[in-house]
Tab-separated table of C-alpha atoms and ligand atoms in Angstrom:
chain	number	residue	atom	x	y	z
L	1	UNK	CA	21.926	43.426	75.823
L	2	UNK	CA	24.048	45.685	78.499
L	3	UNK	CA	27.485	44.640	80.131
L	4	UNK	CA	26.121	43.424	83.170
L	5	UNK	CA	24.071	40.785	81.414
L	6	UNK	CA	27.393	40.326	79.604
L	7	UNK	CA	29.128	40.406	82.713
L	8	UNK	CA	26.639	37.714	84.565
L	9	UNK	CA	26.819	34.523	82.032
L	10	UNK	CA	27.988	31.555	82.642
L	11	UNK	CA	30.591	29.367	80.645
L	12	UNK	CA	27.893	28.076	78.247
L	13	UNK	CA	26.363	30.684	77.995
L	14	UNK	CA	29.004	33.085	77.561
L	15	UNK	CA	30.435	30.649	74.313
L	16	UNK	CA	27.180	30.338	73.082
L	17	UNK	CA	26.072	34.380	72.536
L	18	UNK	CA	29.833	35.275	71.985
L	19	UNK	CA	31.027	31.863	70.514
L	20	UNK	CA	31.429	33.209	66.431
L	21	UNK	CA	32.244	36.353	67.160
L	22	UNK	CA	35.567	35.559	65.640
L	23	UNK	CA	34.506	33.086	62.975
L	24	UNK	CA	34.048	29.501	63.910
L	25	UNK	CA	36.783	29.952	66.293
L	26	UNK	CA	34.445	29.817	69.755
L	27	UNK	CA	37.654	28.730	71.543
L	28	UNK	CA	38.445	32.797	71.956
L	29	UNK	CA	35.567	33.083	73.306
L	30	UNK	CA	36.436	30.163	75.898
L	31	UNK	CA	39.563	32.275	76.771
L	32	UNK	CA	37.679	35.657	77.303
L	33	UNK	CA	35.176	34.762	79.566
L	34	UNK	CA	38.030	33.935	81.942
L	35	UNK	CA	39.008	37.624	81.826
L	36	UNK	CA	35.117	39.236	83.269
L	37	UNK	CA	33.768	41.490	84.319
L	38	UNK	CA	34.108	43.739	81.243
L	39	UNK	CA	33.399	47.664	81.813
L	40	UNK	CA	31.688	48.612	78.450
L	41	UNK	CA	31.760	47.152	74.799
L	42	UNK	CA	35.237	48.096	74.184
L	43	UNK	CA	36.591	46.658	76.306
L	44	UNK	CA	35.182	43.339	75.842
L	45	UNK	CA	36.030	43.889	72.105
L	46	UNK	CA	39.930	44.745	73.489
L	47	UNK	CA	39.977	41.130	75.093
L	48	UNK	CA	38.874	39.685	71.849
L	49	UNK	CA	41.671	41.090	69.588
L	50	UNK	CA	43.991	40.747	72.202
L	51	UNK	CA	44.036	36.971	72.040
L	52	UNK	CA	44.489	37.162	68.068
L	53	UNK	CA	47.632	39.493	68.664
L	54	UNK	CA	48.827	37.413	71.229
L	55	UNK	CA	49.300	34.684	69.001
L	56	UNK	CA	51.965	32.693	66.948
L	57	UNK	CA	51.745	33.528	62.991
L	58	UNK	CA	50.556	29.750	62.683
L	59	UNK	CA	47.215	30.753	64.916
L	60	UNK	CA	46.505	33.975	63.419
L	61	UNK	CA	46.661	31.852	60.086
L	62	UNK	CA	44.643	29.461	61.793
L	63	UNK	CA	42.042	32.134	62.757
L	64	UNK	CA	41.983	32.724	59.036
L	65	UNK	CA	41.691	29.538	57.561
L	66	UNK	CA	38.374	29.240	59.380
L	67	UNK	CA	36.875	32.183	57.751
L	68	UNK	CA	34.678	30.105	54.419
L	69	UNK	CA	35.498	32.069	51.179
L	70	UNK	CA	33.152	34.922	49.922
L	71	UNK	CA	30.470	33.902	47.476
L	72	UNK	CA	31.974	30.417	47.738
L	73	UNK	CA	31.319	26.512	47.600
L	74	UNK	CA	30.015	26.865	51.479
L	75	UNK	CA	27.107	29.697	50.165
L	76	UNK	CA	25.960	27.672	47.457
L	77	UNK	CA	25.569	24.834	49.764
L	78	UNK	CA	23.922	26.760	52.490
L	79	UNK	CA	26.257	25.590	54.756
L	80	UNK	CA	27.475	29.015	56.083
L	81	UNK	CA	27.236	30.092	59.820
L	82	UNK	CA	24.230	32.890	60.131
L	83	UNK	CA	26.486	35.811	60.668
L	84	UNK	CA	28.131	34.763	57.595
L	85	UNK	CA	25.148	34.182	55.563
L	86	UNK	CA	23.830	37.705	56.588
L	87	UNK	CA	27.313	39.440	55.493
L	88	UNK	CA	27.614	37.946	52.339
L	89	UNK	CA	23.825	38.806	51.885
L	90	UNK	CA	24.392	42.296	53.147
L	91	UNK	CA	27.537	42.641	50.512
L	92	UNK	CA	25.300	40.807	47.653
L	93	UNK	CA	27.316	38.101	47.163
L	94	UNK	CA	24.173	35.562	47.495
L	95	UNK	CA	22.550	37.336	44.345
L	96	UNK	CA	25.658	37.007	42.092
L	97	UNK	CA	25.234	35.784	38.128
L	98	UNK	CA	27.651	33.134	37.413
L	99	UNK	CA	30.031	35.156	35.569
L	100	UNK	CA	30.685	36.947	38.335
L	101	UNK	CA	30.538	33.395	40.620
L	102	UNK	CA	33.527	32.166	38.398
L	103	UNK	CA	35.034	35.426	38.254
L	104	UNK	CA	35.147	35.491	42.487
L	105	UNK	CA	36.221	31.866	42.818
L	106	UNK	CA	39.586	32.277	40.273
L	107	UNK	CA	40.360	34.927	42.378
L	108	UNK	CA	40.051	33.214	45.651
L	109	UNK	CA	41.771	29.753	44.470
L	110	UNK	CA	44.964	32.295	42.969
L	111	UNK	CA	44.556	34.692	46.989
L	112	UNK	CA	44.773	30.684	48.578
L	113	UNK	CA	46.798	29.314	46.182
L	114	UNK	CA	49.320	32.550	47.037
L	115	UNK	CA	48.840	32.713	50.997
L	116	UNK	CA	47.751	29.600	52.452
L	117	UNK	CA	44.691	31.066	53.855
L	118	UNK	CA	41.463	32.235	52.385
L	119	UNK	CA	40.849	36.212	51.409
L	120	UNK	CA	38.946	37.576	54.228
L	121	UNK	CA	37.379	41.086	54.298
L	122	UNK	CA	34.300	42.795	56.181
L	123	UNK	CA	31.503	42.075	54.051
L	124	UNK	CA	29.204	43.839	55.231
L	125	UNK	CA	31.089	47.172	54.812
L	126	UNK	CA	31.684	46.105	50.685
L	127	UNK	CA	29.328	45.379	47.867
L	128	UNK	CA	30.518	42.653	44.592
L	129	UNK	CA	32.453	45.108	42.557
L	130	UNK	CA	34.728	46.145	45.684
L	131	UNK	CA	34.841	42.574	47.060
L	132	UNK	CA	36.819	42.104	43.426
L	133	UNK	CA	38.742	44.908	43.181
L	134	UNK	CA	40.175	44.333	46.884
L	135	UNK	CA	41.037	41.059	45.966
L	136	UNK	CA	42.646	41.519	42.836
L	137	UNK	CA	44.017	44.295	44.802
L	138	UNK	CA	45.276	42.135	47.834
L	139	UNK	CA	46.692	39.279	45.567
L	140	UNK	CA	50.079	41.417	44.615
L	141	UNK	CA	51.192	42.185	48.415
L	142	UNK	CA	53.795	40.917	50.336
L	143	UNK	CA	52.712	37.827	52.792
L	144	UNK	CA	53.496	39.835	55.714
L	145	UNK	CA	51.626	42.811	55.030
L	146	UNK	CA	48.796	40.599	53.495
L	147	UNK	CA	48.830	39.181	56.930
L	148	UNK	CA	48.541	41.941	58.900
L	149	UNK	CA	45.541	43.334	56.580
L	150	UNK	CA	43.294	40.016	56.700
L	151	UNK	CA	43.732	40.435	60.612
L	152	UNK	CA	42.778	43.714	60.794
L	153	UNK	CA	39.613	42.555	57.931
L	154	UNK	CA	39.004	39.963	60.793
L	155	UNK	CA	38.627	42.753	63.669
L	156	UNK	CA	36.464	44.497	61.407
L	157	UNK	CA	34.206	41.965	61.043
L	158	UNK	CA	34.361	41.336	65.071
L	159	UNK	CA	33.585	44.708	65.956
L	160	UNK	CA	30.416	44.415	63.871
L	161	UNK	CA	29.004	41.560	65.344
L	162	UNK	CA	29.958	42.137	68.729
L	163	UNK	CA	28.149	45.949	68.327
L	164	UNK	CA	25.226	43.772	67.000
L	165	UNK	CA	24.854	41.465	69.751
L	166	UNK	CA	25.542	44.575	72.658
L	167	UNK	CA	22.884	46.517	70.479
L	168	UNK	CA	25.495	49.574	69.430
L	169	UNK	CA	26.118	51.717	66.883
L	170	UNK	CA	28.865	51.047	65.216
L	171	UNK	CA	30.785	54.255	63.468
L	172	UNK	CA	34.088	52.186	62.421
L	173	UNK	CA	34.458	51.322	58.941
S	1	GUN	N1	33.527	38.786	55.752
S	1	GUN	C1	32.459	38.713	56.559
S	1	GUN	N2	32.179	37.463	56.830
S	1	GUN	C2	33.094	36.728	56.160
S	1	GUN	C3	33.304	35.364	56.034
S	1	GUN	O1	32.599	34.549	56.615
S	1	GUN	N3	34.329	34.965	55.216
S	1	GUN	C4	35.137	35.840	54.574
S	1	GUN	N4	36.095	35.365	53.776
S	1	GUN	N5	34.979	37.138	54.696
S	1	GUN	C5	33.954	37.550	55.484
């Protein structure tokens, strides 16, 4: 898909192709479509992530809270969006023994139980064994920073899928 496809959608249209872009949260979407015509990829990508930094703490936790926890209750029940599914896939969290299952889910319930918002990070850039070691990792810092991070993990995962839907390369990690 080029930019002047992008460029020539309607509302409805626009939401629907761009709508989880930012995890279940299709309302930033809503808000960039205002802001066409877009010149390239970055810069629709700039709109995007300049709605999350435009916001109050309490909506970029909100923007968090949406995200479903890695390898958790929502991939057993295959109730996870398709971008989602195909991350977690990607990362090998749909394949885990249940060891490892357990191991993932005390470590999210402590990140939540912590934060107040699930532990986000681009899946599709990690594999089981770093998925754990970032969390354990993640679990010790300061709310603040944590903050910042899980934003940045949301950008990540963003840039991805918008470079999927445009059809680009993407060289970011
Ligand atoms: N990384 C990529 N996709 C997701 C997701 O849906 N949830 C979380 N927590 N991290 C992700």
């Amino acid at each position: 898909m080029d930019i002047e496809k992008v460029n020539s959608m309607d509302f409805g249209e626009f939401v629907d192709v761009f709508g989880n872009v930012i995890e279940r949260c299709p309302l930033i979407a809503a808000a960039v479509w205002s802001q066409r015509p877009f010149s390239n990829l970055e810069d629709l990508e700039k709109h995007f992530f300049a709605f999350i930094d435009a916001l109050p703490q309490s909506g970029q936790e909100g923007i968090l809270r949406c995200h479903p926890d890695l390898a958790g209750r929502e991939l057993q029940r295959g109730t996870l969006t398709a971008e989602s599914q195909r991350e977690q896939r990607s990362a090998g969290l749909t394949s885990l023994g249940a060891d490892e299952r357990l191991r993932l889910a005390e470590l999210n319930a402590q990140y939540r139980a912590r934060f107040g918002f699930p532990f986000v990070l681009a899946a599709r850039l990690s594999d089981p064994a770093a998925v754990r070691r970032e969390l354990a990792r993640r679990l010790h810092r300061p709310p603040a920073q944590e903050l910042r991070t899980a934003l940045g993990e949301v950008k990540k995962i963003g840039h991805l899928r918008l470079a999927d839907l445009l059809g680009a390369h993407s060289a970011r990690r």
